[in-house]
XYZ file of C-alpha atoms in Angstrom:
551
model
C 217.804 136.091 121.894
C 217.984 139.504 122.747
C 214.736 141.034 120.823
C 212.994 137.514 122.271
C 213.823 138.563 126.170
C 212.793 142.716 125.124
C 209.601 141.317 123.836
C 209.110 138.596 126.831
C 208.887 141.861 129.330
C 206.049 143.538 127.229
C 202.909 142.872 128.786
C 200.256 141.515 126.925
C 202.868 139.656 124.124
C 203.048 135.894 123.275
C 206.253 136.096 124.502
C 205.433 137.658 127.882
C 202.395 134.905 128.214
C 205.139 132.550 127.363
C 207.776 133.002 129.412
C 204.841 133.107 132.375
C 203.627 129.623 131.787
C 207.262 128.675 131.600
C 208.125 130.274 134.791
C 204.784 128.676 136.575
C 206.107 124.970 135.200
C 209.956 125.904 136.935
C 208.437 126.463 140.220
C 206.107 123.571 139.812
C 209.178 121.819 139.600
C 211.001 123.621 142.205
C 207.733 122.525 144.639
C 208.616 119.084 143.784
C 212.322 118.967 144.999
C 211.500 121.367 148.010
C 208.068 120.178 149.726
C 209.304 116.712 149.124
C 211.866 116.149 151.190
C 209.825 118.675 154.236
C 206.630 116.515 153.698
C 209.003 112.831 154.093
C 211.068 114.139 157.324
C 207.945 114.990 158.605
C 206.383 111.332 157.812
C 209.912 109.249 158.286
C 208.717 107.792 161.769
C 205.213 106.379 160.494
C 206.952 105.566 157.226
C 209.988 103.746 159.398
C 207.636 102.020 161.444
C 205.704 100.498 158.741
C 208.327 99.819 157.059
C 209.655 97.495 160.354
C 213.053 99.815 159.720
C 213.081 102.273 162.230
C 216.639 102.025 163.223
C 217.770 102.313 159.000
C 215.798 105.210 157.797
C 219.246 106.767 157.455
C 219.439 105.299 154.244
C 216.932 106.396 152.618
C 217.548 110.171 153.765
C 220.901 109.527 152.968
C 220.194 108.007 149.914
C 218.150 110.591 148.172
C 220.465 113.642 150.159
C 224.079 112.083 148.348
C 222.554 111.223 144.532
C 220.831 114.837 144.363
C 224.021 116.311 145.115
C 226.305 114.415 142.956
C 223.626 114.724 140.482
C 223.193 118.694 140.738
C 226.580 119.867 138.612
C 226.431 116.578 135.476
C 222.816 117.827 134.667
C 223.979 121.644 134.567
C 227.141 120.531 132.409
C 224.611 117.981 130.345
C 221.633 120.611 129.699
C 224.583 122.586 127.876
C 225.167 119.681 125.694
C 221.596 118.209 124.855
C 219.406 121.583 125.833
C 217.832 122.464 129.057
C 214.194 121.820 127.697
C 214.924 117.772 127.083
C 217.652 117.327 130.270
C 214.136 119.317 132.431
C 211.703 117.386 130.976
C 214.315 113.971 132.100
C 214.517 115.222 135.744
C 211.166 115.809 136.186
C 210.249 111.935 134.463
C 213.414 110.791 137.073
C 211.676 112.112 140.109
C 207.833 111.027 139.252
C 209.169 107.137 138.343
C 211.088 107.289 142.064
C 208.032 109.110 143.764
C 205.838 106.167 142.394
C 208.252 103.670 143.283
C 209.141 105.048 146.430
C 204.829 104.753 146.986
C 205.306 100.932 146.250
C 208.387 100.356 148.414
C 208.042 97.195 150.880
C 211.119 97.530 152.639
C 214.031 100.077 154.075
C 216.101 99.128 151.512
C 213.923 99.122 148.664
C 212.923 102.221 149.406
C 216.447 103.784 150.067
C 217.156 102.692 146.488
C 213.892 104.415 145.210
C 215.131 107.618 146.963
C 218.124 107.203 145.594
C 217.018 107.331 141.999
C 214.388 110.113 143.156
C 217.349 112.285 144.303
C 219.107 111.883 140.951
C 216.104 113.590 139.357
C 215.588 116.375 142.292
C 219.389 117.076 141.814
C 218.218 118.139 138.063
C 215.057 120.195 139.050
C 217.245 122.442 141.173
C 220.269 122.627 138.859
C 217.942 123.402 136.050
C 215.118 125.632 137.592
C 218.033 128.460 137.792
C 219.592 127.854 134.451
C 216.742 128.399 132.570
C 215.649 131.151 134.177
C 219.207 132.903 132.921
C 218.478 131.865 129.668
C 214.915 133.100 129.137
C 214.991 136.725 131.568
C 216.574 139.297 131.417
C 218.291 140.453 134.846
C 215.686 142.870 135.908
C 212.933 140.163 135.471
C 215.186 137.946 137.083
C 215.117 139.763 140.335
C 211.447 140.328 139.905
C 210.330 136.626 139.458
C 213.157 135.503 142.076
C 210.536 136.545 144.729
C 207.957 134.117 142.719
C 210.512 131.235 143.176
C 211.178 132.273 147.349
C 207.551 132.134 148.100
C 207.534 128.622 146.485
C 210.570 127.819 149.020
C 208.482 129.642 151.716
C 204.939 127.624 150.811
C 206.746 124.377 150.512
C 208.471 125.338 154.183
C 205.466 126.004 155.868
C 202.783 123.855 154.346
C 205.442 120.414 153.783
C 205.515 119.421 157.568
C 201.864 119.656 158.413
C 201.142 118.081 155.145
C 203.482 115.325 155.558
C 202.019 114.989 159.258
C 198.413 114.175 157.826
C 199.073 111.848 155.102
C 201.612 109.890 158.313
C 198.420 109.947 160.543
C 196.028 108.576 158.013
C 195.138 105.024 157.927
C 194.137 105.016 154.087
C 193.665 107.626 151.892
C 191.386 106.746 148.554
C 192.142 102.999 149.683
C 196.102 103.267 149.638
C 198.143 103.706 153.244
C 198.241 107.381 154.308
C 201.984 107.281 154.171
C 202.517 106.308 150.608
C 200.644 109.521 149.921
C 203.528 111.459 151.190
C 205.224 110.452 147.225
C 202.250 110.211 145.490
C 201.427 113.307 145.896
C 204.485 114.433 143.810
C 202.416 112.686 140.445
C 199.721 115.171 139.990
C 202.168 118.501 140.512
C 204.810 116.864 138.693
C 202.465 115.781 135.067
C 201.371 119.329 135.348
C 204.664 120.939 135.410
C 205.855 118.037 132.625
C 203.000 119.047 130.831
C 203.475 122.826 131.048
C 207.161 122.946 130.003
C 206.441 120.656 127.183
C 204.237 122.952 125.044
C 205.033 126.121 126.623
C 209.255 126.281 126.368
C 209.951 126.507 122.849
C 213.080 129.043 122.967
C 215.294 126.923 121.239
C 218.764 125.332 122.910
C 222.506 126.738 122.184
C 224.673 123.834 122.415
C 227.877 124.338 124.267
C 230.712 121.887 124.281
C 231.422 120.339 127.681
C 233.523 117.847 129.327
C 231.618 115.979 131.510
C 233.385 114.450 134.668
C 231.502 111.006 134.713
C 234.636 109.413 136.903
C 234.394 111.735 139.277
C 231.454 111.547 140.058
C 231.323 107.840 140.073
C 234.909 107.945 142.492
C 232.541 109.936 144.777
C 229.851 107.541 145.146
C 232.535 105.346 145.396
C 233.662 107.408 148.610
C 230.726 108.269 150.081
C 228.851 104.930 149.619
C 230.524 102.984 151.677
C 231.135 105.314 154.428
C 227.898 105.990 154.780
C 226.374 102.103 154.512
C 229.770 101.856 158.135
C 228.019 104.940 159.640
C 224.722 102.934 159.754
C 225.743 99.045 160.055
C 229.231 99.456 161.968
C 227.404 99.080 164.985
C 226.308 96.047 163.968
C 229.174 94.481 162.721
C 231.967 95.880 164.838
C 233.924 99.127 163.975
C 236.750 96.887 164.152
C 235.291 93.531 162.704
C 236.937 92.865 158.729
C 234.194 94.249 157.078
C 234.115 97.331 158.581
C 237.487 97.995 157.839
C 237.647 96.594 154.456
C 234.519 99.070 153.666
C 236.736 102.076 155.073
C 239.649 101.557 153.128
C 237.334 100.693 150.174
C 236.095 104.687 150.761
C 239.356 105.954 150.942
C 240.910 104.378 147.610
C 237.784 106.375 146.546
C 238.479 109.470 147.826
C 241.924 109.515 146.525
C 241.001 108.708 143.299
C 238.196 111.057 143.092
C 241.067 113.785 143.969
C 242.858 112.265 141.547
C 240.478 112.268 138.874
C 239.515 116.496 139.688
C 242.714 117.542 139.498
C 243.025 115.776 135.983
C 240.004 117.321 135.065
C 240.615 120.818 135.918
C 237.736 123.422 135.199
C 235.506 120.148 133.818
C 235.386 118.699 137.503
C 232.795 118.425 139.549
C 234.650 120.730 142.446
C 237.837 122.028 140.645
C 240.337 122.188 143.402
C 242.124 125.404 142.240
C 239.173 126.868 144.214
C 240.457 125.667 147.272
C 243.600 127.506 146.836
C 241.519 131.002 148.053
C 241.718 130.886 151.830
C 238.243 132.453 151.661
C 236.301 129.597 149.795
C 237.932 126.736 151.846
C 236.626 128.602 155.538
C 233.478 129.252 154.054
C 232.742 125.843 152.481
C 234.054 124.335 155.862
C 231.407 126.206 157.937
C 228.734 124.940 155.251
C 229.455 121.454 156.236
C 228.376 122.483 159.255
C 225.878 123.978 158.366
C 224.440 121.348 156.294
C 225.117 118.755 159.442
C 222.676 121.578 161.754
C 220.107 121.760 158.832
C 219.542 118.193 157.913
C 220.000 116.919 160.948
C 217.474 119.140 162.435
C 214.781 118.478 159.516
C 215.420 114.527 160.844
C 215.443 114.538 164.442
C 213.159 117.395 165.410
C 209.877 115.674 163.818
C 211.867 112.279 165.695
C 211.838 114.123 168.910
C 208.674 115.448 168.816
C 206.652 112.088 167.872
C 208.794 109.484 169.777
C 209.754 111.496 173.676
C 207.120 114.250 173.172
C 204.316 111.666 172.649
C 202.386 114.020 169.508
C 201.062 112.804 166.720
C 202.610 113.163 163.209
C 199.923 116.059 162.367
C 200.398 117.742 165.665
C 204.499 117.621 164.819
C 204.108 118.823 161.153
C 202.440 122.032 162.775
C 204.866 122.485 165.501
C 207.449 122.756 162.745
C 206.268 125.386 161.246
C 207.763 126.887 163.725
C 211.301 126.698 162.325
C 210.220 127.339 158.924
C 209.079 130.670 160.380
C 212.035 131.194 162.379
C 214.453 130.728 158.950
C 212.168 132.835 157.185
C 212.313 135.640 159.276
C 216.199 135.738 159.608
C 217.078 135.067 156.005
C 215.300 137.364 154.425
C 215.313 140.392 156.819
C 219.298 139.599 157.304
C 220.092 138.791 153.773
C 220.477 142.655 152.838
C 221.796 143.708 156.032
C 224.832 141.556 155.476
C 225.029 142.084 151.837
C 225.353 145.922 152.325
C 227.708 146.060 155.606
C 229.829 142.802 154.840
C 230.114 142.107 158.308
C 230.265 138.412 157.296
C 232.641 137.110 160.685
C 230.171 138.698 163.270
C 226.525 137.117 161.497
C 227.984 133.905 160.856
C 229.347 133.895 164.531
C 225.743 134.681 165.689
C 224.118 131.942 163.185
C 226.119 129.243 164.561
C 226.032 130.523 168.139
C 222.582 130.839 168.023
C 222.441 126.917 166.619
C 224.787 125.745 168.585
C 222.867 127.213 172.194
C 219.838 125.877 170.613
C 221.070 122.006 170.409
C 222.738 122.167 173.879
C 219.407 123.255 175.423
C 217.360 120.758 173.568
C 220.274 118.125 175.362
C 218.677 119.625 178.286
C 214.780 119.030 177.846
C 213.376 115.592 178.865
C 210.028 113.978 178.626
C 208.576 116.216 181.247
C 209.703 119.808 179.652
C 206.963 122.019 178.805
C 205.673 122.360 174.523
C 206.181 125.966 174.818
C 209.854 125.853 175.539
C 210.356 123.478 172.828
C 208.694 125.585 170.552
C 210.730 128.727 171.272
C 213.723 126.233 170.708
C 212.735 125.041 167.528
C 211.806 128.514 166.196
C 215.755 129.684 167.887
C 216.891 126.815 165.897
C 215.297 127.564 162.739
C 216.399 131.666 163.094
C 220.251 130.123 163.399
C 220.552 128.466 160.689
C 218.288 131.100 159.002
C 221.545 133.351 159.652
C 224.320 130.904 158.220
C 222.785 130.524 154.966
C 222.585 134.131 153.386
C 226.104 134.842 155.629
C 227.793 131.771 154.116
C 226.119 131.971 150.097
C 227.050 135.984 150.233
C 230.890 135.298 151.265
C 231.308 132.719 149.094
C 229.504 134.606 145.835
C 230.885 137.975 146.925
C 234.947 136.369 147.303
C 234.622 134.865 143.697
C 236.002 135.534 140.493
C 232.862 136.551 138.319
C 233.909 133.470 135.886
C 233.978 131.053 138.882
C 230.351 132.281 140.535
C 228.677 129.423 138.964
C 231.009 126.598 139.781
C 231.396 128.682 143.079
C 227.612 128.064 143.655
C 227.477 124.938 142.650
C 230.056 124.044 145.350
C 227.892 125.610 148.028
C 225.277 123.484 147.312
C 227.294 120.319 147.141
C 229.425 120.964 150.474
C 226.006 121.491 152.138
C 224.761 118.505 150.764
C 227.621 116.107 151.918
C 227.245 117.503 155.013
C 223.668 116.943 155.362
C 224.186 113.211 154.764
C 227.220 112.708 156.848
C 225.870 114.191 159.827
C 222.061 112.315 159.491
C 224.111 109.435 158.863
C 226.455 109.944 162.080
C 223.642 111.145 163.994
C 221.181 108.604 163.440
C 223.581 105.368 163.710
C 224.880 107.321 167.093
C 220.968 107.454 168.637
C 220.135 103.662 167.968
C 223.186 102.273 169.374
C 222.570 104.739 172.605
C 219.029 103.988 172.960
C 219.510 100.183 173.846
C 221.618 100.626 176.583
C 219.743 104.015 177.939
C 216.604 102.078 177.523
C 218.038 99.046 179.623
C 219.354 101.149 182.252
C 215.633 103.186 181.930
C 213.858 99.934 182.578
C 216.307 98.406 185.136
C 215.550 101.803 187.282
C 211.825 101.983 186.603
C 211.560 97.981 187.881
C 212.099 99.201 191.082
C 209.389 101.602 191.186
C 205.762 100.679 192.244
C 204.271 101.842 189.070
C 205.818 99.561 186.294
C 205.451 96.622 189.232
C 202.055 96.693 189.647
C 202.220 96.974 185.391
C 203.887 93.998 185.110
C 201.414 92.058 188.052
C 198.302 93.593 186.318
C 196.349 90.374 184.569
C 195.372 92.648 181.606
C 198.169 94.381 180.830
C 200.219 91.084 180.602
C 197.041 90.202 178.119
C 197.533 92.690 175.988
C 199.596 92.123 172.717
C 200.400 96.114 172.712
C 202.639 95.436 175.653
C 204.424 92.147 174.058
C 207.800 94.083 173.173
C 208.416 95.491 176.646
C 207.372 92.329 178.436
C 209.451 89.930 176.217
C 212.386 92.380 177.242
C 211.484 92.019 180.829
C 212.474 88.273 180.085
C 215.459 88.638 179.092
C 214.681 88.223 175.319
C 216.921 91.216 174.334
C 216.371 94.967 173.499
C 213.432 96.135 172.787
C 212.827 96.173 169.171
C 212.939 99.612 167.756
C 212.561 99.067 164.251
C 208.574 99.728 164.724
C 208.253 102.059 167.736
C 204.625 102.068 166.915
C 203.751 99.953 170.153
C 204.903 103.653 172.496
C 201.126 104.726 171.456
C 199.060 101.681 172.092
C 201.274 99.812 174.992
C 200.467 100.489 178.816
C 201.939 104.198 179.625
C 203.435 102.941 182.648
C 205.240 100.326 180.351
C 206.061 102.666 177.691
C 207.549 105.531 180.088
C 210.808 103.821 180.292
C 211.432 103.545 177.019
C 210.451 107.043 176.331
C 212.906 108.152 178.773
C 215.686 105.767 177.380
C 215.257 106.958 173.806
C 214.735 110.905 175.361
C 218.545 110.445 176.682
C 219.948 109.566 173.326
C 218.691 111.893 172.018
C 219.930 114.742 174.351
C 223.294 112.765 173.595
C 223.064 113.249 169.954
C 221.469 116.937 170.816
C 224.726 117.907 172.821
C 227.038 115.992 169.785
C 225.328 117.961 167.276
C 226.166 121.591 169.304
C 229.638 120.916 169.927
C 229.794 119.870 165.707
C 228.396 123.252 165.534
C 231.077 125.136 168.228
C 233.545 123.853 164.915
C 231.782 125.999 162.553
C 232.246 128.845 165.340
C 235.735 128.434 165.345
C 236.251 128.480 161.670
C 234.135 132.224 162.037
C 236.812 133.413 163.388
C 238.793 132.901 159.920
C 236.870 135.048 157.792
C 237.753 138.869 158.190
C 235.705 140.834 159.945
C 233.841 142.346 156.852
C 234.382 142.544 153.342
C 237.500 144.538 151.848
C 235.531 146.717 148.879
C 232.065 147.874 149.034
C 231.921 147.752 145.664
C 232.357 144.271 144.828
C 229.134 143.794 146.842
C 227.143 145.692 144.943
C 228.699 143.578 141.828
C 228.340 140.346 143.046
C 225.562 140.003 144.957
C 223.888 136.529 144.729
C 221.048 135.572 142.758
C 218.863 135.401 145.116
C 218.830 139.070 146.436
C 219.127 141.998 143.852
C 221.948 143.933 144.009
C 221.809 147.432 145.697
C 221.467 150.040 143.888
């Protein structure tokens, strides 16, 4: 292994043309997991809409979010049993048969299930990308290629959202709906990189015995799933009714039993809980709930916000989100050293979450009538917060372990951040469509004493026009107006429609000022972590894989 990574750093040697296809195919990979789930959040409201499932596209966020992190540590533990070649070449195959399937889906729930299996085999591509790359490099070209596999984060980042924004605003594309392009597209990357690591990683496999925690991971789903399915239908059934409850306790048996089942496990579980007994990992891993919760919930509602209250067009929101791709991209990488080197972990990760939690209290502020410029310096502010809590939160946790715990340590950043992500889109989500109804109703109670939306309702050919049927049938006293396709806000009479924009515009400052004070939590638990690092030393040791130690 040794004289094969030597030779792999020569120039001009099979092994060095080797190793470079078989780098190229990782990050092909990589592009999958990463401009997926950019390019969908960007095209969730068009996809929603056609869907008729506006008010459930938690799910299938949700969906794909939860199996990609439970999925993340069994294929590390797996590739050491069966090789990382075959267990790659799996994930990849997993995500293609749930992109195509996801590009067939005819309902919410079918398609929640698709991104569900989809996740499964994204959880691999990241878990794997990483792995092999410390099989087949040697540190130094580890560092060097690491900035290959950022600009693939940075590309995905920056060209996802205005990518998922065109295929969203395109009728048909080669005679299929625009939307369903926004998996497809994941076929023709992901044969290549299938292709690629198929002929071109030959280093053969070193088996290493594991014990692979199967019942805890299924005593998490058990958890999670049915918290998550009472975050999205409680409001429906009650939060009191039978059902409700039955589905919370069901959770909880869950949760103890997945506690259970780790501390029976020990080293083999999915999140051994000696780790929890450092003081340092359990702050840190709090605050990346959080974190996760700002993230995720960000990636949801800002292409929501901009397409539903701010009246653009899913092309015109991919591009406006560049702006936050920018904003992380310009925090985490010129802070990621900065921190690294002065340890000063309580003061950045104060100003991350500050600087996301001011962020989501002034969006609460903005309404339908607030200039696109100050939106865009807010989403670029939010983007440069949480650009601050990642490298803060991945160096304290990386830099505070044992150097036989930093992978498991890892891993557990990753999967905190992930169950965050899908509690708070859950939360968030069920908590704007059970606000808009009633902020809609009191919207369009108000506006039917103005003069505009009378002489709407008395014009001949606005009551002609079908466009209009969902606000007039609620002007009868049919019910709420139907949000499950909020596609009628672009073709319905403006004077009609500007209620309901201002309705859904006040849930969403609601959820906006929810998700800040979520966010004042993480900038309490700040104040846990010591003010910087106790040895300078261990820095220079530990630092994470994603930033080269200093010298």
């Amino acid at each position: 292994m040794a004289e094969e990574r030597v030779a792999a750093e020569t120039p001009g040697t099979p092994e060095f043309r080797a190793v470079r296809m078989v780098i190229i195919g990782l990050m092909l990979g990589l592009m999958l997991s990463s401009l997926d789930f950019v390019i969908v959040a960007a095209s969730m409201r068009t996809i929603a809409d056609e869907l008729q499932g506006q008010t459930m596209q938690a799910w299938a966020t949700t969906a794909y979010i939860v199996s990609s992190t439970i999925a993340t540590p069994l294929f590390g533990k797996l590739s050491d049993l069966y090789g990382r070649k075959k267990l790659y070449m799996l994930a990849i195959g997993i995500f293609l048969a749930g992109s195509l399937l996801c590009g067939m889906a005819g309902s919410m729930y079918q398609l929640a299930g698709f991104r569900a299996l989809q996740g499964i085999g994204g959880g691999g591509l990241m878990a794997l990308a990483f792995a092999i790359m410390g099989d087949i490099l040697t540190p130094e070209l580890r560092a060097r290629y690491q900035v290959w596999f950022s600009a693939v984060s940075a590309v995905a980042g920056v060209a996802g959202a205005p990518v998922g924004g065109l295929f969203a605003g395109a009728d048909t594309l080669l005679g299929i709906d625009g939307w369903r392009w926004a998996f497809l597209i994941n076929l023709p990357i992901g044969i290549v990189a299938l292709v690629v690591v198929h002929l071109k990683f030959t280093m053969p496999g070193k088996r290493r015995e594991q014990r692979i925690d199967y019942a805890g991971a299924a005593w998490l789903i058990v958890c999670l799933g049915p918290w998550l399915v009472v975050s999205e239908e409680g409001r429906h059934w009650g939060w009191g009714s039978s059902l409700t409850l039955s589905l919370l306790l069901t959770g909880l048996v869950g949760l103890v039993m997945f506690l259970a089942t780790e501390r029976r496990m020990a080293d083999a579980a999915v999140i051994p809980l000696r780790l929890f007994r450092n003081r340092m990992f359990s702050v840190i891993n709090g605050a990346n709930v959080i974190v996760g919760i700002g993230v995720f919930g960000s990636l949801i509602f800002l292409p929501l916000y901009l397409q539903l209250v701010k009246g653009q067009s899913p092309g015109e929101a991919g591009v406006m989100l560049i702006l936050q791709t920018v904003g992380v991209l310009t925090t985490s990488r010129g802070l990621s050293k900065v921190i690294n080197r002065s340890g000063r972990y309580r003061a950045f990760l104060l100003l991350g979450m500050g600087t996301v939690a001011g962020t989501l209290f002034a969006f609460a502020a903005l309404d339908q009538d607030s200039p696109m410029w100050l939106a865009g310096l807010l989403i670029y502010l939010l983007g440069a917060g949480v650009g601050i809590c990642f490298p803060v939160t991945l160096l304290a946790l990386q830099n505070n372990s044992a150097k036989e715990d930093m992978g498991v340590s890892s891993a557990a950043y990753s999967f905190f951040r992930g169950i965050g992500g899908a509690a708070g889109t859950a939360l968030f989500l069920s908590m704007m469509f059970s606000l808009a109804d009633s902020r809609i109703a009191e919207a369009v109670a108000k506006a039917q004493r103005g003069t505009e939306f009378r002489a709407a309702l008395d014009d001949p050919s606005v009551l002609a026009d079908p466009a209009n049927l969902p606000i007039l049938e609620t002007m009868k006293g049919s019910g709420a107006v139907n949000l499950d396709d909020t596609s009628f806000l672009l073709s319905a009479d403006p004077r009609l429609t500007a209620p309901v924009v201002d309705g859904i515009a006040e849930a969403m400052s609601t959820v906006f000022l929810a998700g800040g004070l979520v966010m004042l939590i993480g900038f309490g638990l700040a104040f846990l972590l010591p003010k910087r690092a106790g040895k300078t030393e261990d820095l220079k040791v530990r630092a994470p894989e994603s930033e080269p130690a200093a010298s």
